[in-house]
Coordinates of C-alpha atoms in Angstrom, one line a residue:
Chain V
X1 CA -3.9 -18.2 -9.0
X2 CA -2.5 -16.8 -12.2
X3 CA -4.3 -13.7 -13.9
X4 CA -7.2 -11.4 -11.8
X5 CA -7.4 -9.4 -15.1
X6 CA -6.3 -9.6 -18.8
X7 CA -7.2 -7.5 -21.8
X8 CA -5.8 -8.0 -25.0
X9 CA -6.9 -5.0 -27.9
X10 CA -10.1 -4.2 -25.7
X11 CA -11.9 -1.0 -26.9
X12 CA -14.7 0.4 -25.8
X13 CA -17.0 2.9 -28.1
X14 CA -20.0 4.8 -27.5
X15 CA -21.2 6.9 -30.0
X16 CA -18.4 8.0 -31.9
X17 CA -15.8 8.5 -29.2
X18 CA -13.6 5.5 -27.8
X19 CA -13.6 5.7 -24.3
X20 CA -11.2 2.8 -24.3
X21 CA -9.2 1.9 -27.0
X22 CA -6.5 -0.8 -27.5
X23 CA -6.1 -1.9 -24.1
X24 CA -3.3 -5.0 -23.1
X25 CA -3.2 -5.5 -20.0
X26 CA -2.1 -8.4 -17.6
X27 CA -2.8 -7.7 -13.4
X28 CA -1.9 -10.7 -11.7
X29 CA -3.9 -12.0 -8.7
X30 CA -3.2 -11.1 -5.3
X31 CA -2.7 -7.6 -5.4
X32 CA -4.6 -5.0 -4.3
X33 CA -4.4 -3.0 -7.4
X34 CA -5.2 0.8 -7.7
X35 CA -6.6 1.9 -11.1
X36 CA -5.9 6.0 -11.2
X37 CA -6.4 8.5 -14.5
X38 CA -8.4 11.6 -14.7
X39 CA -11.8 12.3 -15.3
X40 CA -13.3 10.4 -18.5
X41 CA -9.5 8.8 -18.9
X42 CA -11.5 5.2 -19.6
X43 CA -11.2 3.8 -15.5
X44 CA -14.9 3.1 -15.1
X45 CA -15.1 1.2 -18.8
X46 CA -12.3 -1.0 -17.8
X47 CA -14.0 -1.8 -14.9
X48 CA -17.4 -2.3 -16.4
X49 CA -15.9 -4.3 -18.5
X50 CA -14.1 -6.6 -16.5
X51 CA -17.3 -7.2 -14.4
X52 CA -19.2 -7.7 -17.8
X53 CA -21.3 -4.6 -17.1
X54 CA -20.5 -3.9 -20.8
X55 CA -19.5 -5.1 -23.5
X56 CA -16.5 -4.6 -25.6
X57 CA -16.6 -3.1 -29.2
X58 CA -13.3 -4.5 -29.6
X59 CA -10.7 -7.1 -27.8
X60 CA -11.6 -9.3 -25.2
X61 CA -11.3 -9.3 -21.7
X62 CA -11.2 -12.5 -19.2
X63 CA -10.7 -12.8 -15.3
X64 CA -9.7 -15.4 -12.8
X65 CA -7.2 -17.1 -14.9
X66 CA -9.0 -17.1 -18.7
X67 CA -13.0 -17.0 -18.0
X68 CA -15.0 -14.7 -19.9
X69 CA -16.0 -11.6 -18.0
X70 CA -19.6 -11.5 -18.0
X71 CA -19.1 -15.8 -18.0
X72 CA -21.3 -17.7 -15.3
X73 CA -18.4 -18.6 -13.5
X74 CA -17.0 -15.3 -13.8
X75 CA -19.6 -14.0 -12.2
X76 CA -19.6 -16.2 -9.1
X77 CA -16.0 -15.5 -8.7
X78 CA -16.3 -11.4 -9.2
X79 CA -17.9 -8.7 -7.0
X80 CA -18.6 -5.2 -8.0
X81 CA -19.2 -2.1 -5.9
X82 CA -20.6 0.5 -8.6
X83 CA -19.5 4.4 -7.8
X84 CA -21.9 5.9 -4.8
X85 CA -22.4 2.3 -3.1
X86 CA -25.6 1.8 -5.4
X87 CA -27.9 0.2 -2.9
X88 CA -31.8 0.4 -3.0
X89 CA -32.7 3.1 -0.6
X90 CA -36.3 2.1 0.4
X91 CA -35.0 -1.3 1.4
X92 CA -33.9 -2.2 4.7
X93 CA -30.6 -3.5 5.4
X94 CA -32.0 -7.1 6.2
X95 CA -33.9 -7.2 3.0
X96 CA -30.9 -6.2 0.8
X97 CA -29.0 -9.3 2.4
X98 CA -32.1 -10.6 1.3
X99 CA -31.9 -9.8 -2.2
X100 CA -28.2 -10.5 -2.1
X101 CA -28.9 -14.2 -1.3
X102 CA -31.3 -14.5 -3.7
X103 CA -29.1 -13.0 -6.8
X104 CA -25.8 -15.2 -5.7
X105 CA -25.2 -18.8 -5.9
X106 CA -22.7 -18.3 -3.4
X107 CA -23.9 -16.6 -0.2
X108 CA -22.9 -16.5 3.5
X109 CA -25.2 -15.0 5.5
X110 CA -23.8 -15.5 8.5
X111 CA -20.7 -13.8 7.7
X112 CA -23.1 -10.7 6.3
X113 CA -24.7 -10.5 9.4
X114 CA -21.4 -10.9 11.7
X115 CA -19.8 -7.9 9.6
X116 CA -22.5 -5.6 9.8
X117 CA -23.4 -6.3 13.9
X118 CA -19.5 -5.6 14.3
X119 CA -20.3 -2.5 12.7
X120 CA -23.1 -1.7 15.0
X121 CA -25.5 -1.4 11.5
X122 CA -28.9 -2.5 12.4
X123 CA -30.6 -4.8 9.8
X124 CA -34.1 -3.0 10.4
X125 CA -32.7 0.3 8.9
X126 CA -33.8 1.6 5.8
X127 CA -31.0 1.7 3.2
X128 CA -31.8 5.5 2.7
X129 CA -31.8 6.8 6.7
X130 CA -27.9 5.4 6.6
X131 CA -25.2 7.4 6.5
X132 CA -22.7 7.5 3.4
X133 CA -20.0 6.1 5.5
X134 CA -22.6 2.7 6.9
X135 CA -24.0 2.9 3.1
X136 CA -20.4 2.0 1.4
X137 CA -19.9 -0.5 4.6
X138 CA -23.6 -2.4 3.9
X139 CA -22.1 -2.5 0.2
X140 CA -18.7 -3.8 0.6
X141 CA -20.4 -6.2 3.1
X142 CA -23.0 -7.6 0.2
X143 CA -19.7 -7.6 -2.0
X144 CA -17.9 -9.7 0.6
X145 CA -20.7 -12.1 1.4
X146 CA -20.5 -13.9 -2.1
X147 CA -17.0 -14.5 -0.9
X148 CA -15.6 -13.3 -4.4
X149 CA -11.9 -14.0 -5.9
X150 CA -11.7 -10.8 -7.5
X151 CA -13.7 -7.7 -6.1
X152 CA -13.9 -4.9 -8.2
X153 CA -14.8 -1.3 -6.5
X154 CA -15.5 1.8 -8.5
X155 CA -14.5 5.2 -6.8
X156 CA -15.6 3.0 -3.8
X157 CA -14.0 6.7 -1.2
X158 CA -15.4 9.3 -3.8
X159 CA -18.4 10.1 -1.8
X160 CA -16.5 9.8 1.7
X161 CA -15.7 12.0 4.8
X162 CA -11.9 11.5 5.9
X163 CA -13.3 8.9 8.6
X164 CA -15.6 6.8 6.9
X165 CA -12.6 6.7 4.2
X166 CA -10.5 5.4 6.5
X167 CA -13.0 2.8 8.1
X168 CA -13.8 1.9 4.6
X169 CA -10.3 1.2 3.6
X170 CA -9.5 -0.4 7.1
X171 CA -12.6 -2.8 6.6
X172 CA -11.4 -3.7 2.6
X173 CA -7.6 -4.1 4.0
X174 CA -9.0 -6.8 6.2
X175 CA -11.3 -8.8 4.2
X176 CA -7.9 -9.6 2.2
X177 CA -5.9 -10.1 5.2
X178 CA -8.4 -12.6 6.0
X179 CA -8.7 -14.1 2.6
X180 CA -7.4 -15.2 -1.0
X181 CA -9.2 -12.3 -2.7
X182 CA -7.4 -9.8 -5.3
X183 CA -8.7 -6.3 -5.0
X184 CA -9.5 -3.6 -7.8
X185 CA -10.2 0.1 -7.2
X186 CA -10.3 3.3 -9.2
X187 CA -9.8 6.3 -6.9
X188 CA -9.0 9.7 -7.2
X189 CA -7.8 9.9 -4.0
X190 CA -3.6 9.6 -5.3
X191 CA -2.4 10.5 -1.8
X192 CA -4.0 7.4 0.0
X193 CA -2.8 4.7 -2.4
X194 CA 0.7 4.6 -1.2
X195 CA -0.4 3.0 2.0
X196 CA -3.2 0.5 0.5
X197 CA -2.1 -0.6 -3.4
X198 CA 0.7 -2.6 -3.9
X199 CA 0.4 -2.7 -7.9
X200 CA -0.9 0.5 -9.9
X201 CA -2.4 1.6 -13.0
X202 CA -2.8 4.8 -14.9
X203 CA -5.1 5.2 -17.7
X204 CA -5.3 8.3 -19.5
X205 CA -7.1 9.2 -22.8
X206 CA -8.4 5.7 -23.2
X207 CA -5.2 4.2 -23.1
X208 CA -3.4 2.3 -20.4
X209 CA -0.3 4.7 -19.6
X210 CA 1.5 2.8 -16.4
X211 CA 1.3 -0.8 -15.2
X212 CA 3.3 -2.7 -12.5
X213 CA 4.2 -3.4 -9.2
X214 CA 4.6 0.1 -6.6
X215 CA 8.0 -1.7 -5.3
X216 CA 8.9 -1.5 -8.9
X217 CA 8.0 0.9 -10.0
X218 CA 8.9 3.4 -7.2
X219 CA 12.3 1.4 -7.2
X220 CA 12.4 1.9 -10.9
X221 CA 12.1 6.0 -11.0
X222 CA 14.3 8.5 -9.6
X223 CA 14.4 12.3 -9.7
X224 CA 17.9 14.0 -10.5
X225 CA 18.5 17.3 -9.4
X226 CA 21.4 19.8 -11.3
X227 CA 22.4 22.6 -13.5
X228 CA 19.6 23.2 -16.2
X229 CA 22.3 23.7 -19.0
X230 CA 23.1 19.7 -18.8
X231 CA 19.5 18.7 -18.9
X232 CA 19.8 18.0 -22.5
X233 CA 22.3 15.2 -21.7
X234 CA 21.2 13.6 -19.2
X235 CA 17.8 13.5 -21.2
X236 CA 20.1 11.6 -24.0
X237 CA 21.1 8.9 -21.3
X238 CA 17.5 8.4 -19.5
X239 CA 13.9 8.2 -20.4
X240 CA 12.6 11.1 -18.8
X241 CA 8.5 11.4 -17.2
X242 CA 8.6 15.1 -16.5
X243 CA 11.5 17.6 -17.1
X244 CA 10.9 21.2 -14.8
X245 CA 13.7 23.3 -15.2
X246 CA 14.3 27.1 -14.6
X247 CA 17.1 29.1 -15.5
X248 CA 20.3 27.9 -13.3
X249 CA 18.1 24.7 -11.8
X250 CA 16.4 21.6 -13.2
X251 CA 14.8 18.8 -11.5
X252 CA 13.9 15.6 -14.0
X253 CA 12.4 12.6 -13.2
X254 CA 13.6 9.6 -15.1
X255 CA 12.9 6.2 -15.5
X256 CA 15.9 4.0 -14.8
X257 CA 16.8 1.8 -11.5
X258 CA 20.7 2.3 -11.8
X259 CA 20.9 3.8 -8.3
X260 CA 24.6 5.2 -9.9
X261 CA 22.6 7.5 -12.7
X262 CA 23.6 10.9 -11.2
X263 CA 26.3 12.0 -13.3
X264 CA 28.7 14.6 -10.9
X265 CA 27.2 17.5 -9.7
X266 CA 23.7 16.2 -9.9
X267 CA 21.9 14.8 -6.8
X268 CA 19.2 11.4 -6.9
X269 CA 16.2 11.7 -4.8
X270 CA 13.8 8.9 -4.5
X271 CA 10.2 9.3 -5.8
X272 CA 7.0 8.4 -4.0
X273 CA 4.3 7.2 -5.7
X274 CA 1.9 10.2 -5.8
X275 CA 5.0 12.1 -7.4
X276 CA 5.0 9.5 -9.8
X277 CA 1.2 9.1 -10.8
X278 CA 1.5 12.7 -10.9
X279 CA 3.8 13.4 -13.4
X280 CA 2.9 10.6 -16.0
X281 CA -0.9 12.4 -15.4
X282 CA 0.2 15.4 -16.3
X283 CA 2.9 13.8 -18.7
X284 CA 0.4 12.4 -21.1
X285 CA 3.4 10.6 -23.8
X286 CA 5.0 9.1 -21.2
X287 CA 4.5 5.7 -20.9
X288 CA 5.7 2.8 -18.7
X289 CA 3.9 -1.0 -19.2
X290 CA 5.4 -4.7 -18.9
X291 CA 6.2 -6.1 -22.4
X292 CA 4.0 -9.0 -23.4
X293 CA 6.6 -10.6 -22.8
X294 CA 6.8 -10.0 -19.4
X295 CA 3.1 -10.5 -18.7
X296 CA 3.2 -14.2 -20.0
X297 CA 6.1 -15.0 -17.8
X298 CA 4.1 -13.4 -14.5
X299 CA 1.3 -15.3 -16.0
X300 CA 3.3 -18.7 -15.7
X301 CA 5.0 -17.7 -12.4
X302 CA 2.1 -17.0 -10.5
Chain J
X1 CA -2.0 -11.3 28.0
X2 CA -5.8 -11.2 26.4
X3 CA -6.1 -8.4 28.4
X4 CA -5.4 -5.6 26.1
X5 CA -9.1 -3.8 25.7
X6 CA -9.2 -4.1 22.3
X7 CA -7.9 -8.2 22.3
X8 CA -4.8 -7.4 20.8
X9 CA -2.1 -10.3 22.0
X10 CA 0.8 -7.5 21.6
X11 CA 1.9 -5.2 24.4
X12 CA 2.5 -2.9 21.5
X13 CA 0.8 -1.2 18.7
X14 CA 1.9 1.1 15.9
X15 CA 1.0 4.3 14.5
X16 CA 2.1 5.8 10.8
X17 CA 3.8 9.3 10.0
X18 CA 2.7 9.8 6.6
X19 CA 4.9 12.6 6.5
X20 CA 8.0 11.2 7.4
X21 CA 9.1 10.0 3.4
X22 CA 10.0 6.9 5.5
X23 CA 8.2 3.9 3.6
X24 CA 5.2 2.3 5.8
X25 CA 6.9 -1.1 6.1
X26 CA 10.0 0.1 7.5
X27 CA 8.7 2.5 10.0
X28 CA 6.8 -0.8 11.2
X29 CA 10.4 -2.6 11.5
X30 CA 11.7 0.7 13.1
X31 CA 9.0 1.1 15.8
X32 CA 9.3 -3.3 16.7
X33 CA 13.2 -2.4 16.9
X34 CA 12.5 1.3 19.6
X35 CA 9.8 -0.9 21.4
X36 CA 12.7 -3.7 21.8
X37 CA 15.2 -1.2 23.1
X38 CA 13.2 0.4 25.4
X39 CA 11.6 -2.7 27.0
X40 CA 8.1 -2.8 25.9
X41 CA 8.7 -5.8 23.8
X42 CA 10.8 -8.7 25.4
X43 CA 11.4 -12.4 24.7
X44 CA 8.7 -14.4 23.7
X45 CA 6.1 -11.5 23.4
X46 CA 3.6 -11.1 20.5
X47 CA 3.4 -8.9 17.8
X48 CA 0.5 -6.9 16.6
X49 CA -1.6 -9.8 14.5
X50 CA -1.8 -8.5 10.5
X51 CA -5.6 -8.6 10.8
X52 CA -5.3 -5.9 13.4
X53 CA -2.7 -3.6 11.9
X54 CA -4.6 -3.6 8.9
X55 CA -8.3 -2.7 10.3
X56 CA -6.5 -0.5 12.6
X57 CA -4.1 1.7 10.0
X58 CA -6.0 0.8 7.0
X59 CA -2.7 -0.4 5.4
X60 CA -2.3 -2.9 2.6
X61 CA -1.6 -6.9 4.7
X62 CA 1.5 -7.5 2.2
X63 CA 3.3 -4.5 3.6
X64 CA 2.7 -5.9 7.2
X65 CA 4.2 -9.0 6.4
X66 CA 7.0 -7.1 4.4
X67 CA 7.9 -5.3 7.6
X68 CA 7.4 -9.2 10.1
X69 CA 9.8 -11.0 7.0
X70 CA 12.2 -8.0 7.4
X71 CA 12.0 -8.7 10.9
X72 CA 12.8 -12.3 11.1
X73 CA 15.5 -11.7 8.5
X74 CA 17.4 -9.4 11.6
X75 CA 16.5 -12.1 13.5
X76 CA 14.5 -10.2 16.1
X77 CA 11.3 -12.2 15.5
X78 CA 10.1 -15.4 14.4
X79 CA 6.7 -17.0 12.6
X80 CA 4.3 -19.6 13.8
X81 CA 2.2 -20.5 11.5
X82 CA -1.0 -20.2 12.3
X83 CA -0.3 -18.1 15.8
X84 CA 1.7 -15.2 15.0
X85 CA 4.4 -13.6 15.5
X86 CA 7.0 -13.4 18.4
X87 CA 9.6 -11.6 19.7
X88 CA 12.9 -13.9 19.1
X89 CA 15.9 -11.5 19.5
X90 CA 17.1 -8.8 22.0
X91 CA 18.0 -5.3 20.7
X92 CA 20.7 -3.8 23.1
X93 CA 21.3 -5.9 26.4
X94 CA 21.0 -2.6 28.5
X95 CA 19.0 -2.6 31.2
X96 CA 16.1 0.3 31.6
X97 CA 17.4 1.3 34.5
X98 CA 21.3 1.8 33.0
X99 CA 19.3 3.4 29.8
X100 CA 17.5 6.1 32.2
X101 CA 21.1 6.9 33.9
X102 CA 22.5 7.2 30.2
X103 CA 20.1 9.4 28.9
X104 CA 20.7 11.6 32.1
X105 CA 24.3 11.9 31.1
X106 CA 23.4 12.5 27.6
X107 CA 20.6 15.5 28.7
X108 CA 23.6 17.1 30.5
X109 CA 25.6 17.1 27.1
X110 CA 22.8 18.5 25.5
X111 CA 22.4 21.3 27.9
X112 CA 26.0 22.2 27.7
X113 CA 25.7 21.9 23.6
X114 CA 22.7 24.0 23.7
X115 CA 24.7 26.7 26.1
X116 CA 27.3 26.9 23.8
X117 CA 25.0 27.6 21.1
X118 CA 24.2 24.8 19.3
X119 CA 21.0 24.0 17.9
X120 CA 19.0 21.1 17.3
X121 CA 20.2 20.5 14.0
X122 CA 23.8 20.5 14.7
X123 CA 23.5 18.3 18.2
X124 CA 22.2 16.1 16.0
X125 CA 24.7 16.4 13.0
X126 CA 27.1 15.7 15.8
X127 CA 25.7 12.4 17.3
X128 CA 25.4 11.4 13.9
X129 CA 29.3 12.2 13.0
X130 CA 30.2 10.9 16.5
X131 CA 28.4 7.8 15.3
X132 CA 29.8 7.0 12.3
X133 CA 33.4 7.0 13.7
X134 CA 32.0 4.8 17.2
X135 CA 30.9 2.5 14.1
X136 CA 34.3 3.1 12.0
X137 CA 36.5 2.3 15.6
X138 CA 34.6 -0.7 16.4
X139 CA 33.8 -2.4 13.0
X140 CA 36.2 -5.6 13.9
X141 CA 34.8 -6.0 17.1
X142 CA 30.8 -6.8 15.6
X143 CA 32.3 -10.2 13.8
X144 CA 33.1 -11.3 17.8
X145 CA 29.5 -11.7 18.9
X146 CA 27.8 -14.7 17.3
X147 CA 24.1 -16.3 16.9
X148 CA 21.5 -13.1 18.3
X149 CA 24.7 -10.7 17.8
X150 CA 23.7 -9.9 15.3
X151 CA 21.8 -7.4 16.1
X152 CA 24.5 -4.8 16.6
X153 CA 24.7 -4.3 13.0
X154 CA 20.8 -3.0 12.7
X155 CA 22.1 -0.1 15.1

């Protein structure tokens, strides 16, 4: 299995503004892998590149264990779900399996057709008389049906009703349940990844700000409650994200997995992982990525 | 057993408190351990399939399996490839019928607590304290039971 994604220096520039710049990056295959940053923070240049959508100005980027994204064999291997399920609209559902078939030299049909009668989507419907919720399922369906290794989604919930988000998620969480495919989605929906990713990212500014596994990395931060005036010492021992503190009280969460770090008189709270993507987000220096050397030995593990 | 309307196997199925700050995995192991305890799952049962937590909660599969490893590791369960999961252990040998006359006593002790002015919070600060010394008095008496014993501890 090895590597679903690895960037090494990748930049992106349009214009004169980098909208990714200097990106290393090793995600290893089999995760379902949650790629979170604020607006214009780089997410959907990653992805496009990865897919080969783009191209880099800088770096390089490979998939699947070393091909070239954008590669022949990449792209039998990859799927892509662009932002807003981009579908042709005038097309019924039968003729965009159609098309599928014809643009993939990998293609079950079958399987296409299984998902969507499970769904109760008819094939004569037009693409555009859908709703958002059956328009995201028709395109994770055409994703699925060139049974990819790697499937990468783009703000796949964005347009979403709470329901459909849910079906959407439930359908995803089963195709890899049911098979070796590694999963890739920007969201900005922080709240629901605790429950679907089990390996995060955080890009921010261009840069890639957090990488690793949630167990880790959730396992790996703690937040310390105590008297403000000893912040300044406890700051000394730890690596601290974010640091709130009002006059008598201060709550900082640091980065250390010593479950003995509270020094007397100071109480450790675990942190969940939307505490955690918040406060690097708001914490822009803070940083928190595997060594290379850490990514070549996941690389040989895996 | 097929006769579940949705084709589950399992005479069970589970349900997520996002709110609870308990991680998803282990409320899974929590709710297979309650459902042993009060009967719904007994020897030789099967658990909810992955596929079908999954589409059902919309959870990641790996935390599924976290929750069925965590599981076997108590010895409550155990894998077949290929088939599933099954219920392996017993939590508790009570029967229902002694659990239903138990929690009768243990209403009337809450009644009295709650005359006496107690509230919720302290009845249970004090089933908690009277706990932990149950657990302190009886600590030598856990190393008796061997094989599915086990168990006790998880309590």
């Amino acid at each position: 299995m090895g590597i679903a994604i690895e960037t090494s220096g990748l930049g992106k520039r349009y214009g004169r503004t980098w909208a990714l710049r200097d990106c290393s990056l090793a995600i290893p295959a089999g995760h379902v892998v949650g790629l979170v940053g604020p607006n214009g923070a780089g997410k959907t240049t990653l992805l496009s590149l990865a897919v080969g959508l783009a191209t880099p100005t800088a770096g390089e980027v490979r998939v699947l264990g070393g091909l070239p994204a954008g590669s022949p064999a990449a792209l039998d291997g990859v799927a892509f779900m662009a932002q807003d399920a981009a579908l042709y609209r005038n097309l019924s559902v039968a003729d965009m399996l159609r098309v599928g078939r014809n643009l993939n030299r990998r293609w079950d049909t079958a399987r296409a057709q299984g998902r969507l009668a499970e769904l109760g989507i008819r094939l004569d419907k037009k693409v555009g008389a859908l709703s958002g919720g059956q328009r995201s399922q028709v395109a994770l369906t055409l994703a699925l049906a060139k049974r990819p290794k790697l499937l990468i989604l783009d703000e796949p919930l964005a347009a979403l009703d709470p329901v459909a988000r849910h079906d959407f998620m439930a359908a995803l969480m089963a195709a890899v349940a049911e098979e070796d495919v590694s999963v890739v989605f920007s969201s900005h929906v922080v709240a629901e990844l605790e429950r679907v990713c089990d390996y995060l990212v955080v890009v921010q500014g261009g840069q890639v700000q957090v990488a690793g596994e949630v167990e880790d990395l959730t396992a790996g931060h703690h937040v310390l409650t105590g008297p403000a005036e000893q912040v300044d010492a406890i700051a000394q021992r730890f690596p601290v994200v974010r640091d709130r503190r009002a006059s008598a009280q201060a709550h900082l969460l640091i980065r250390t997995g010593d479950l003995s770090a509270a020094p007397p008189g100071w109480q450790r709270h675990p942190v969940g992982l939307e505490e955690l993507v918040l406060a690097y987000m708001r914490e822009p220096s803070a940083s928190m990525l595997p060594g290379p050397a850490r990514a070549r030995s996941e690389q040989v593990a895996c | 057993m097929d006769i579940d309307k949705d084709g589950s196997p399992s005479p069970i199925e589970f349900r997520l408190d996002p709110g609870s700050g308990v991680p998803t995995y282990l409320q899974l192991v929590q709710q297979v351990e309650q459902a042993l305890r009060l009967g719904y799952l007994r020897q030789g049962d099967q658990l909810p399939r992955v596929k079908d937590i999954v589409a059902g909660l919309a959870i990641n599969p790996n935390t599924v399996l976290k929750a069925y490893r965590e599981l076997e590791h108590r010895g409550l369960v155990v894998g077949r490839r290929g088939v599933g999961t099954f219920v392996e252990g017993t939590l508790g040998k009570v029967g229902l019928r002694e659990q239903a006359a138990l929690q009768k006593s243990m209403l009337a002790w809450m009644r009295t607590a709650s005359k006496a002015g107690l509230d919720e919070d302290g009845m249970a600060a004090l089933f908690t304290a009277a706990l932990h010394d149950l657990r302190q008095s009886r600590d030598v008496l856990v190393d008796e039971e061997d094989g599915g014993g086990r168990a006790g501890v998880v309590a």
